[in-house]
Amino acid sequence: MIVSALLLLGIISGFILFRNLKVPHDNQPVEKQYKISVIIPARNEEKNLPYILESLRKQTYMPYEVIVVDDFSSDRTFEIAESYGIKVIRNTKMPDGWTGKTWALWNGYKNSTGDVLAFIDADVRLSPRALESLAKAREKVNGAISVVPYHRPEKFYEKLSLIPNILGIFAFTSPFEKYNPQKGMYGSCIVVSRDDYEKVSGHYSIKGELLDDLKLGEKFTSNGINVQNFIGYDLVFFRMYPYGIKSEIEGFGKGAVLSTSRLEITTTIFIALWLIGLLAVEIIIPFLAFYKNYLFSSFLVFYIVYTLQIIYINNWTGRYGIIVPLFHILSSLFFIYIMVYSLYQVFFLGYVTWKGRKIKI
């Protein structure tokens, strides 16, 4: 009875955490004509750049300027970006105390002239109405917004990100984070006015931070600038790790442990309840089936309900096919591996590895 109550509480926790906060979009015009500077940091992104740059060409609300910051790429990133006739700058030597991405974004800002800044990662793709909708959403929030893009994995190893992706959605859109003084943002897509960005000294103020997006959100919040996170659904999407499972592990692992400390305690408790319940049904049910235990039927019901919940959440947040959502224990085991790997980096190595760089913690 107690176990069933805990499993039920875990499922309820998932529905409480997931708020389906899509970027609002309608047919109303943007109240003010903004000069939007799109800033794209790019390190070895020759395969991704054509997608984001092509999508920017098709916007209903055209950007004022597009700036690609080539962050010491060893491939054709610079040449591809330049072929689109946009502003391309080569990142200058990184001073001590900075991380690669914060330095690239800061240089992008310094070379921009727009009154609204859109920091967008190279692996993001935008639907034609995305920039217009983002401009209106930022206008309505009257502050800074970020978007967790809809995930479109293709290869099997990419789809193992199912559970980490859902947990990320919970963390960024939890209703309990609304008044969190450490409220973070999702770095793949951040839109903010130039005035608000300069008010907090932008990425200069967080230059050495590994979790730059989380710290930037905290800077905005502590300076009275409203922060709102959305999910991308049909407007903003990405394919996160097309270059192999190693990059996927490094990408998730670099902030898996450190980011949890920034959540409201209520968010952490509800996420823990959901995750513990999920792991319990995934791990216990095979043993109950093998030993033909009378509890098998009850646990099977909970497994089915968890699976239906995951499928429902994925309807709005990611395209994961059939196999991994049905056998989500594969993704749960992948998540556990990521957490162990992240703990190892944080507490034993003292640095994380990302895109060929070792970043001290």
CSV table of C-alpha atoms in Angstrom, one decimal:
chain,number,residue,atom,x,y,z
A,1,MET,CA,0.0,0.0,0.0
A,2,ILE,CA,2.8,2.4,0.9
A,3,VAL,CA,4.7,1.6,-2.2
A,4,SER,CA,1.7,2.1,-4.4
A,5,ALA,CA,1.0,5.5,-2.8
A,6,LEU,CA,4.6,6.5,-3.4
A,7,LEU,CA,4.4,5.4,-7.1
A,8,LEU,CA,1.1,7.3,-7.5
A,9,LEU,CA,2.7,10.4,-5.9
A,10,GLY,CA,5.6,10.1,-8.4
A,11,ILE,CA,3.2,10.1,-11.3
A,12,ILE,CA,1.2,13.0,-9.9
A,13,SER,CA,4.5,14.9,-9.4
A,14,GLY,CA,5.2,14.6,-13.2
A,15,PHE,CA,1.9,16.2,-14.1
A,16,ILE,CA,2.5,19.0,-11.6
A,17,LEU,CA,6.0,19.7,-12.9
A,18,PHE,CA,5.1,19.7,-16.6
A,19,ARG,CA,3.3,23.0,-17.5
A,20,ASN,CA,3.3,22.9,-21.3
A,21,LEU,CA,4.5,26.5,-21.5
A,22,LYS,CA,4.7,26.9,-25.3
A,23,VAL,CA,5.9,30.1,-26.8
A,24,PRO,CA,2.7,32.1,-27.3
A,25,HIS,CA,2.0,33.0,-30.9
A,26,ASP,CA,-1.0,34.6,-32.6
A,27,ASN,CA,-1.8,36.8,-35.6
A,28,GLN,CA,-1.4,40.1,-33.8
A,29,PRO,CA,1.4,42.2,-35.0
A,30,VAL,CA,4.5,43.0,-32.8
A,31,GLU,CA,3.6,46.2,-31.0
A,32,LYS,CA,7.0,47.8,-31.7
A,33,GLN,CA,9.5,47.3,-34.6
A,34,TYR,CA,12.6,45.9,-33.1
A,35,LYS,CA,16.1,45.7,-34.5
A,36,ILE,CA,16.9,42.1,-33.6
A,37,SER,CA,20.5,41.0,-33.6
A,38,VAL,CA,20.9,37.2,-33.8
A,39,ILE,CA,24.2,36.1,-32.3
A,40,ILE,CA,25.3,32.5,-33.0
A,41,PRO,CA,28.4,31.1,-31.3
A,42,ALA,CA,29.9,28.4,-33.5
A,43,ARG,CA,32.8,26.0,-32.8
A,44,ASN,CA,33.1,23.4,-35.5
A,45,GLU,CA,29.5,23.7,-36.6
A,46,GLU,CA,29.9,23.3,-40.4
A,47,LYS,CA,27.1,20.7,-40.4
A,48,ASN,CA,24.7,22.7,-38.3
A,49,LEU,CA,25.1,26.2,-39.6
A,50,PRO,CA,23.3,25.8,-43.0
A,51,TYR,CA,20.1,24.8,-41.1
A,52,ILE,CA,20.0,27.7,-38.7
A,53,LEU,CA,21.1,30.3,-41.3
A,54,GLU,CA,18.5,29.0,-43.9
A,55,SER,CA,15.8,29.2,-41.3
A,56,LEU,CA,16.7,32.8,-40.5
A,57,ARG,CA,16.3,33.7,-44.2
A,58,LYS,CA,12.7,32.5,-44.1
A,59,GLN,CA,11.4,34.4,-41.1
A,60,THR,CA,8.2,36.4,-41.2
A,61,TYR,CA,10.0,39.0,-39.0
A,62,MET,CA,13.4,39.3,-40.4
A,63,PRO,CA,16.4,39.9,-38.1
A,64,TYR,CA,18.2,43.2,-38.4
A,65,GLU,CA,21.5,41.4,-38.4
A,66,VAL,CA,22.9,37.9,-38.0
A,67,ILE,CA,26.3,37.5,-36.4
A,68,VAL,CA,28.2,34.2,-36.4
A,69,VAL,CA,31.2,34.1,-34.0
A,70,ASP,CA,33.7,31.5,-35.1
A,71,ASP,CA,35.1,30.1,-31.9
A,72,PHE,CA,38.5,28.8,-33.2
A,73,SER,CA,36.9,26.2,-35.4
A,74,SER,CA,39.1,23.6,-37.2
A,75,ASP,CA,36.5,22.9,-39.9
A,76,ARG,CA,34.8,25.1,-42.5
A,77,THR,CA,32.6,27.0,-40.0
A,78,PHE,CA,33.9,30.4,-41.0
A,79,GLU,CA,33.7,29.8,-44.8
A,80,ILE,CA,30.1,28.4,-44.6
A,81,ALA,CA,28.9,31.3,-42.5
A,82,GLU,CA,30.6,33.8,-44.7
A,83,SER,CA,28.9,32.3,-47.8
A,84,TYR,CA,25.5,33.5,-46.4
A,85,GLY,CA,26.5,37.1,-46.7
A,86,ILE,CA,26.2,37.8,-42.9
A,87,LYS,CA,28.6,39.3,-40.4
A,88,VAL,CA,31.2,36.7,-39.4
A,89,ILE,CA,33.8,37.4,-36.8
A,90,ARG,CA,36.7,35.3,-35.6
A,91,ASN,CA,36.9,35.0,-31.8
A,92,THR,CA,40.0,36.7,-30.5
A,93,LYS,CA,42.3,35.0,-28.0
A,94,MET,CA,40.4,34.1,-24.9
A,95,PRO,CA,41.6,36.1,-21.8
A,96,ASP,CA,42.1,34.3,-18.5
A,97,GLY,CA,39.0,33.8,-16.5
A,98,TRP,CA,36.6,33.3,-19.4
A,99,THR,CA,35.0,30.2,-20.8
A,100,GLY,CA,34.9,29.7,-24.6
A,101,LYS,CA,31.2,30.2,-25.0
A,102,THR,CA,30.8,33.3,-22.8
A,103,TRP,CA,33.8,34.9,-24.6
A,104,ALA,CA,32.2,34.2,-28.0
A,105,LEU,CA,28.8,35.5,-26.9
A,106,TRP,CA,30.4,38.7,-25.4
A,107,ASN,CA,32.3,39.3,-28.7
A,108,GLY,CA,29.1,38.8,-30.6
A,109,TYR,CA,27.3,41.4,-28.4
A,110,LYS,CA,30.2,43.9,-28.9
A,111,ASN,CA,29.9,43.6,-32.7
A,112,SER,CA,26.1,44.0,-32.6
A,113,THR,CA,23.9,47.1,-33.0
A,114,GLY,CA,20.3,45.9,-32.5
A,115,ASP,CA,18.1,46.9,-29.6
A,116,VAL,CA,17.1,43.2,-29.0
A,117,LEU,CA,19.6,40.4,-28.7
A,118,ALA,CA,18.8,36.8,-29.6
A,119,PHE,CA,21.5,34.4,-28.5
A,120,ILE,CA,20.9,31.2,-30.5
A,121,ASP,CA,23.0,28.1,-30.6
A,122,ALA,CA,24.1,26.7,-34.0
A,123,ASP,CA,22.2,23.5,-33.6
A,124,VAL,CA,18.9,25.3,-33.3
A,125,ARG,CA,16.4,25.5,-36.2
A,126,LEU,CA,13.5,28.0,-36.3
A,127,SER,CA,10.1,27.8,-37.9
A,128,PRO,CA,9.2,30.8,-40.1
A,129,ARG,CA,7.2,32.5,-37.4
A,130,ALA,CA,9.7,31.8,-34.6
A,131,LEU,CA,11.5,35.2,-34.4
A,132,GLU,CA,8.2,37.1,-34.6
A,133,SER,CA,6.8,35.0,-31.8
A,134,LEU,CA,9.9,35.3,-29.7
A,135,ALA,CA,9.8,39.1,-30.1
A,136,LYS,CA,6.2,39.2,-29.0
A,137,ALA,CA,6.8,36.8,-26.1
A,138,ARG,CA,9.7,38.9,-24.8
A,139,GLU,CA,7.6,42.0,-25.2
A,140,LYS,CA,4.8,40.5,-23.2
A,141,VAL,CA,7.1,39.2,-20.4
A,142,ASN,CA,8.8,42.6,-20.4
A,143,GLY,CA,12.1,41.0,-19.5
A,144,ALA,CA,14.2,38.2,-20.8
A,145,ILE,CA,13.0,34.8,-22.2
A,146,SER,CA,14.6,31.5,-23.0
A,147,VAL,CA,13.3,28.5,-24.9
A,148,VAL,CA,14.0,24.8,-24.4
A,149,PRO,CA,13.8,23.7,-28.0
A,150,TYR,CA,11.8,20.7,-29.2
A,151,HIS,CA,14.3,17.8,-29.5
A,152,ARG,CA,14.5,15.9,-32.8
A,153,PRO,CA,16.9,13.1,-32.3
A,154,GLU,CA,17.5,10.8,-35.3
A,155,LYS,CA,20.0,8.0,-34.3
A,156,PHE,CA,19.3,5.5,-31.5
A,157,TYR,CA,22.0,6.8,-29.2
A,158,GLU,CA,20.5,10.3,-29.5
A,159,LYS,CA,17.1,9.0,-28.3
A,160,LEU,CA,18.7,7.8,-25.1
A,161,SER,CA,18.4,11.5,-24.0
A,162,LEU,CA,14.7,10.9,-23.4
A,163,ILE,CA,14.7,11.0,-19.6
A,164,PRO,CA,17.5,13.7,-19.3
A,165,ASN,CA,15.4,15.8,-21.6
A,166,ILE,CA,12.2,15.4,-19.6
A,167,LEU,CA,14.1,16.2,-16.4
A,168,GLY,CA,15.5,19.3,-18.0
A,169,ILE,CA,12.0,20.4,-19.0
A,170,PHE,CA,10.8,19.8,-15.5
A,171,ALA,CA,13.6,21.9,-14.1
A,172,PHE,CA,13.2,24.9,-16.4
A,173,THR,CA,9.4,25.1,-16.5
A,174,SER,CA,8.5,24.0,-13.0
A,175,PRO,CA,5.8,26.2,-11.4
A,176,PHE,CA,7.9,26.3,-8.3
A,177,GLU,CA,10.8,28.1,-10.1
A,178,LYS,CA,8.7,31.2,-10.7
A,179,TYR,CA,10.1,33.1,-7.7
A,180,ASN,CA,13.4,31.3,-7.4
A,181,PRO,CA,16.1,34.0,-6.9
A,182,GLN,CA,18.5,31.7,-8.8
A,183,LYS,CA,16.1,31.1,-11.7
A,184,GLY,CA,18.2,30.1,-14.7
A,185,MET,CA,17.7,30.2,-18.4
A,186,TYR,CA,18.2,27.7,-21.2
A,187,GLY,CA,21.2,28.7,-23.2
A,188,SER,CA,20.2,27.4,-26.6
A,189,CYS,CA,17.8,30.3,-27.2
A,190,ILE,CA,17.8,33.5,-25.1
A,191,VAL,CA,16.1,36.7,-26.1
A,192,VAL,CA,16.6,40.0,-24.2
A,193,SER,CA,16.6,43.7,-24.8
A,194,ARG,CA,20.0,45.4,-25.2
A,195,ASP,CA,19.2,47.7,-22.2
A,196,ASP,CA,18.5,44.7,-19.9
A,197,TYR,CA,21.5,42.9,-21.1
A,198,GLU,CA,23.8,45.9,-20.5
A,199,LYS,CA,22.1,46.5,-17.1
A,200,VAL,CA,23.7,43.3,-15.8
A,201,SER,CA,26.9,43.7,-17.9
A,202,GLY,CA,25.8,40.6,-19.9
A,203,HIS,CA,28.2,37.7,-20.3
A,204,TYR,CA,31.0,39.8,-18.9
A,205,SER,CA,29.4,39.4,-15.4
A,206,ILE,CA,29.4,35.6,-15.7
A,207,LYS,CA,32.6,35.2,-17.8
A,208,GLY,CA,34.1,32.3,-15.8
A,209,GLU,CA,30.9,30.4,-15.2
A,210,LEU,CA,30.5,26.9,-16.6
A,211,LEU,CA,26.7,27.1,-16.3
A,212,ASP,CA,26.6,30.5,-18.1
A,213,ASP,CA,22.9,30.3,-19.0
A,214,LEU,CA,21.8,29.5,-15.4
A,215,LYS,CA,24.0,32.3,-14.0
A,216,LEU,CA,22.7,34.8,-16.6
A,217,GLY,CA,19.2,34.1,-15.6
A,218,GLU,CA,20.1,34.7,-12.0
A,219,LYS,CA,21.8,38.0,-12.9
A,220,PHE,CA,18.6,39.2,-14.6
A,221,THR,CA,16.4,38.1,-11.7
A,222,SER,CA,18.5,39.7,-9.0
A,223,ASN,CA,18.4,43.0,-11.0
A,224,GLY,CA,14.6,43.0,-11.2
A,225,ILE,CA,14.4,41.8,-14.8
A,226,ASN,CA,11.6,39.3,-15.3
A,227,VAL,CA,12.7,35.9,-16.6
A,228,GLN,CA,10.4,33.4,-18.3
A,229,ASN,CA,11.2,30.0,-19.8
A,230,PHE,CA,9.2,28.3,-22.5
A,231,ILE,CA,9.2,25.1,-24.5
A,232,GLY,CA,9.8,25.4,-28.3
A,233,TYR,CA,7.3,22.9,-29.6
A,234,ASP,CA,6.5,23.9,-33.2
A,235,LEU,CA,8.6,27.1,-33.2
A,236,VAL,CA,12.1,26.3,-31.9
A,237,PHE,CA,13.7,22.9,-32.3
A,238,PHE,CA,17.1,21.3,-32.5
A,239,ARG,CA,19.1,18.1,-32.9
A,240,MET,CA,21.4,18.2,-30.0
A,241,TYR,CA,24.2,15.6,-30.5
A,242,PRO,CA,24.5,14.4,-34.1
A,243,TYR,CA,28.3,13.9,-33.8
A,244,GLY,CA,28.3,10.7,-31.6
A,245,ILE,CA,27.4,9.4,-28.2
A,246,LYS,CA,30.7,10.8,-26.7
A,247,SER,CA,29.6,14.4,-27.4
A,248,GLU,CA,26.1,13.5,-26.0
A,249,ILE,CA,27.7,12.3,-22.7
A,250,GLU,CA,30.0,15.3,-22.5
A,251,GLY,CA,27.1,17.7,-23.2
A,252,PHE,CA,24.8,16.3,-20.6
A,253,GLY,CA,27.5,15.5,-18.1
A,254,LYS,CA,29.1,19.0,-18.0
A,255,GLY,CA,26.3,20.4,-15.9
A,256,ALA,CA,24.2,17.4,-14.7
A,257,VAL,CA,25.3,17.6,-11.0
A,258,LEU,CA,26.0,21.3,-10.6
A,259,SER,CA,22.7,22.4,-12.1
A,260,THR,CA,20.6,20.6,-9.5
A,261,SER,CA,21.9,22.8,-6.7
A,262,ARG,CA,20.2,25.8,-8.3
A,263,LEU,CA,16.7,24.5,-8.1
A,264,GLU,CA,14.0,25.4,-5.6
A,265,ILE,CA,13.8,22.7,-3.0
A,266,THR,CA,10.2,22.0,-3.9
A,267,THR,CA,11.1,21.4,-7.5
A,268,THR,CA,13.9,19.1,-6.4
A,269,ILE,CA,11.5,17.1,-4.2
A,270,PHE,CA,8.9,16.6,-6.9
A,271,ILE,CA,11.6,15.7,-9.5
A,272,ALA,CA,13.0,13.1,-7.0
A,273,LEU,CA,9.6,11.6,-6.4
A,274,TRP,CA,9.0,11.3,-10.1
A,275,LEU,CA,12.4,9.8,-10.8
A,276,ILE,CA,12.4,7.4,-7.9
A,277,GLY,CA,8.9,6.1,-8.9
A,278,LEU,CA,10.0,5.7,-12.5
A,279,LEU,CA,13.2,3.8,-11.5
A,280,ALA,CA,11.3,1.6,-9.0
A,281,VAL,CA,8.8,0.3,-11.6
A,282,GLU,CA,11.6,-0.1,-14.3
A,283,ILE,CA,13.9,-2.1,-12.0
A,284,ILE,CA,11.5,-4.1,-10.0
A,285,ILE,CA,9.0,-5.2,-12.6
A,286,PRO,CA,11.4,-7.7,-14.4
A,287,PHE,CA,12.1,-9.5,-11.1
A,288,LEU,CA,8.4,-9.7,-10.3
A,289,ALA,CA,7.7,-11.1,-13.8
A,290,PHE,CA,10.6,-13.7,-13.5
A,291,TYR,CA,9.4,-14.9,-10.1
A,292,LYS,CA,5.7,-14.7,-11.0
A,293,ASN,CA,5.0,-12.5,-8.0
A,294,TYR,CA,1.5,-11.5,-7.3
A,295,LEU,CA,2.5,-7.8,-7.3
A,296,PHE,CA,3.5,-8.0,-11.0
A,297,SER,CA,0.0,-6.8,-12.2
A,298,SER,CA,0.0,-3.8,-9.9
A,299,PHE,CA,3.5,-2.7,-11.0
A,300,LEU,CA,2.6,-3.3,-14.6
A,301,VAL,CA,-0.2,-0.8,-14.3
A,302,PHE,CA,2.2,1.8,-12.9
A,303,TYR,CA,4.7,1.1,-15.6
A,304,ILE,CA,2.0,1.6,-18.3
A,305,VAL,CA,0.8,4.9,-16.6
A,306,TYR,CA,4.4,6.2,-16.4
A,307,THR,CA,4.9,5.2,-20.1
A,308,LEU,CA,1.7,7.0,-21.2
A,309,GLN,CA,2.8,10.1,-19.2
A,310,ILE,CA,6.2,10.1,-21.0
A,311,ILE,CA,4.5,9.8,-24.4
A,312,TYR,CA,2.2,12.7,-23.5
A,313,ILE,CA,5.1,14.9,-22.4
A,314,ASN,CA,7.1,13.9,-25.6
A,315,ASN,CA,4.2,15.0,-27.7
A,316,TRP,CA,5.1,18.6,-26.8
A,317,THR,CA,8.8,18.3,-26.1
A,318,GLY,CA,10.6,15.8,-28.4
A,319,ARG,CA,10.3,13.2,-31.1
A,320,TYR,CA,11.6,9.9,-29.8
A,321,GLY,CA,9.9,7.3,-31.8
A,322,ILE,CA,8.4,4.1,-30.2
A,323,ILE,CA,11.2,1.9,-28.8
A,324,VAL,CA,12.8,4.2,-26.3
A,325,PRO,CA,9.6,5.6,-24.9
A,326,LEU,CA,8.2,2.1,-24.4
A,327,PHE,CA,11.5,0.7,-22.9
A,328,HIS,CA,12.4,3.9,-21.1
A,329,ILE,CA,14.6,2.0,-18.7
A,330,LEU,CA,17.3,2.3,-21.4
A,331,SER,CA,17.2,6.1,-21.1
A,332,SER,CA,17.0,5.9,-17.3
A,333,LEU,CA,20.2,3.8,-17.2
A,334,PHE,CA,21.8,6.3,-19.6
A,335,PHE,CA,20.8,9.1,-17.2
A,336,ILE,CA,22.4,7.3,-14.2
A,337,TYR,CA,25.6,6.9,-16.2
A,338,ILE,CA,25.6,10.6,-17.0
A,339,MET,CA,25.2,11.5,-13.3
A,340,VAL,CA,28.0,9.2,-12.3
A,341,TYR,CA,30.2,10.6,-15.0
A,342,SER,CA,29.3,14.2,-13.9
A,343,LEU,CA,30.1,13.4,-10.3
A,344,TYR,CA,33.4,11.9,-11.3
A,345,GLN,CA,34.3,15.1,-13.2
A,346,VAL,CA,33.2,17.5,-10.5
A,347,PHE,CA,34.7,15.8,-7.4
A,348,PHE,CA,37.7,13.9,-8.8
A,349,LEU,CA,38.9,15.7,-11.9
A,350,GLY,CA,37.8,19.3,-11.0
A,351,TYR,CA,37.0,20.1,-14.6
A,352,VAL,CA,34.6,19.1,-17.4
A,353,THR,CA,35.4,18.4,-21.1
A,354,TRP,CA,33.4,20.1,-23.8
A,355,LYS,CA,34.3,20.6,-27.5
A,356,GLY,CA,37.9,19.9,-27.0
A,357,ARG,CA,38.3,22.2,-24.0
A,358,LYS,CA,38.8,21.4,-20.4
A,359,ILE,CA,36.8,23.8,-18.3
A,360,LYS,CA,37.8,24.2,-14.6
A,361,ILE,CA,34.9,24.0,-12.1
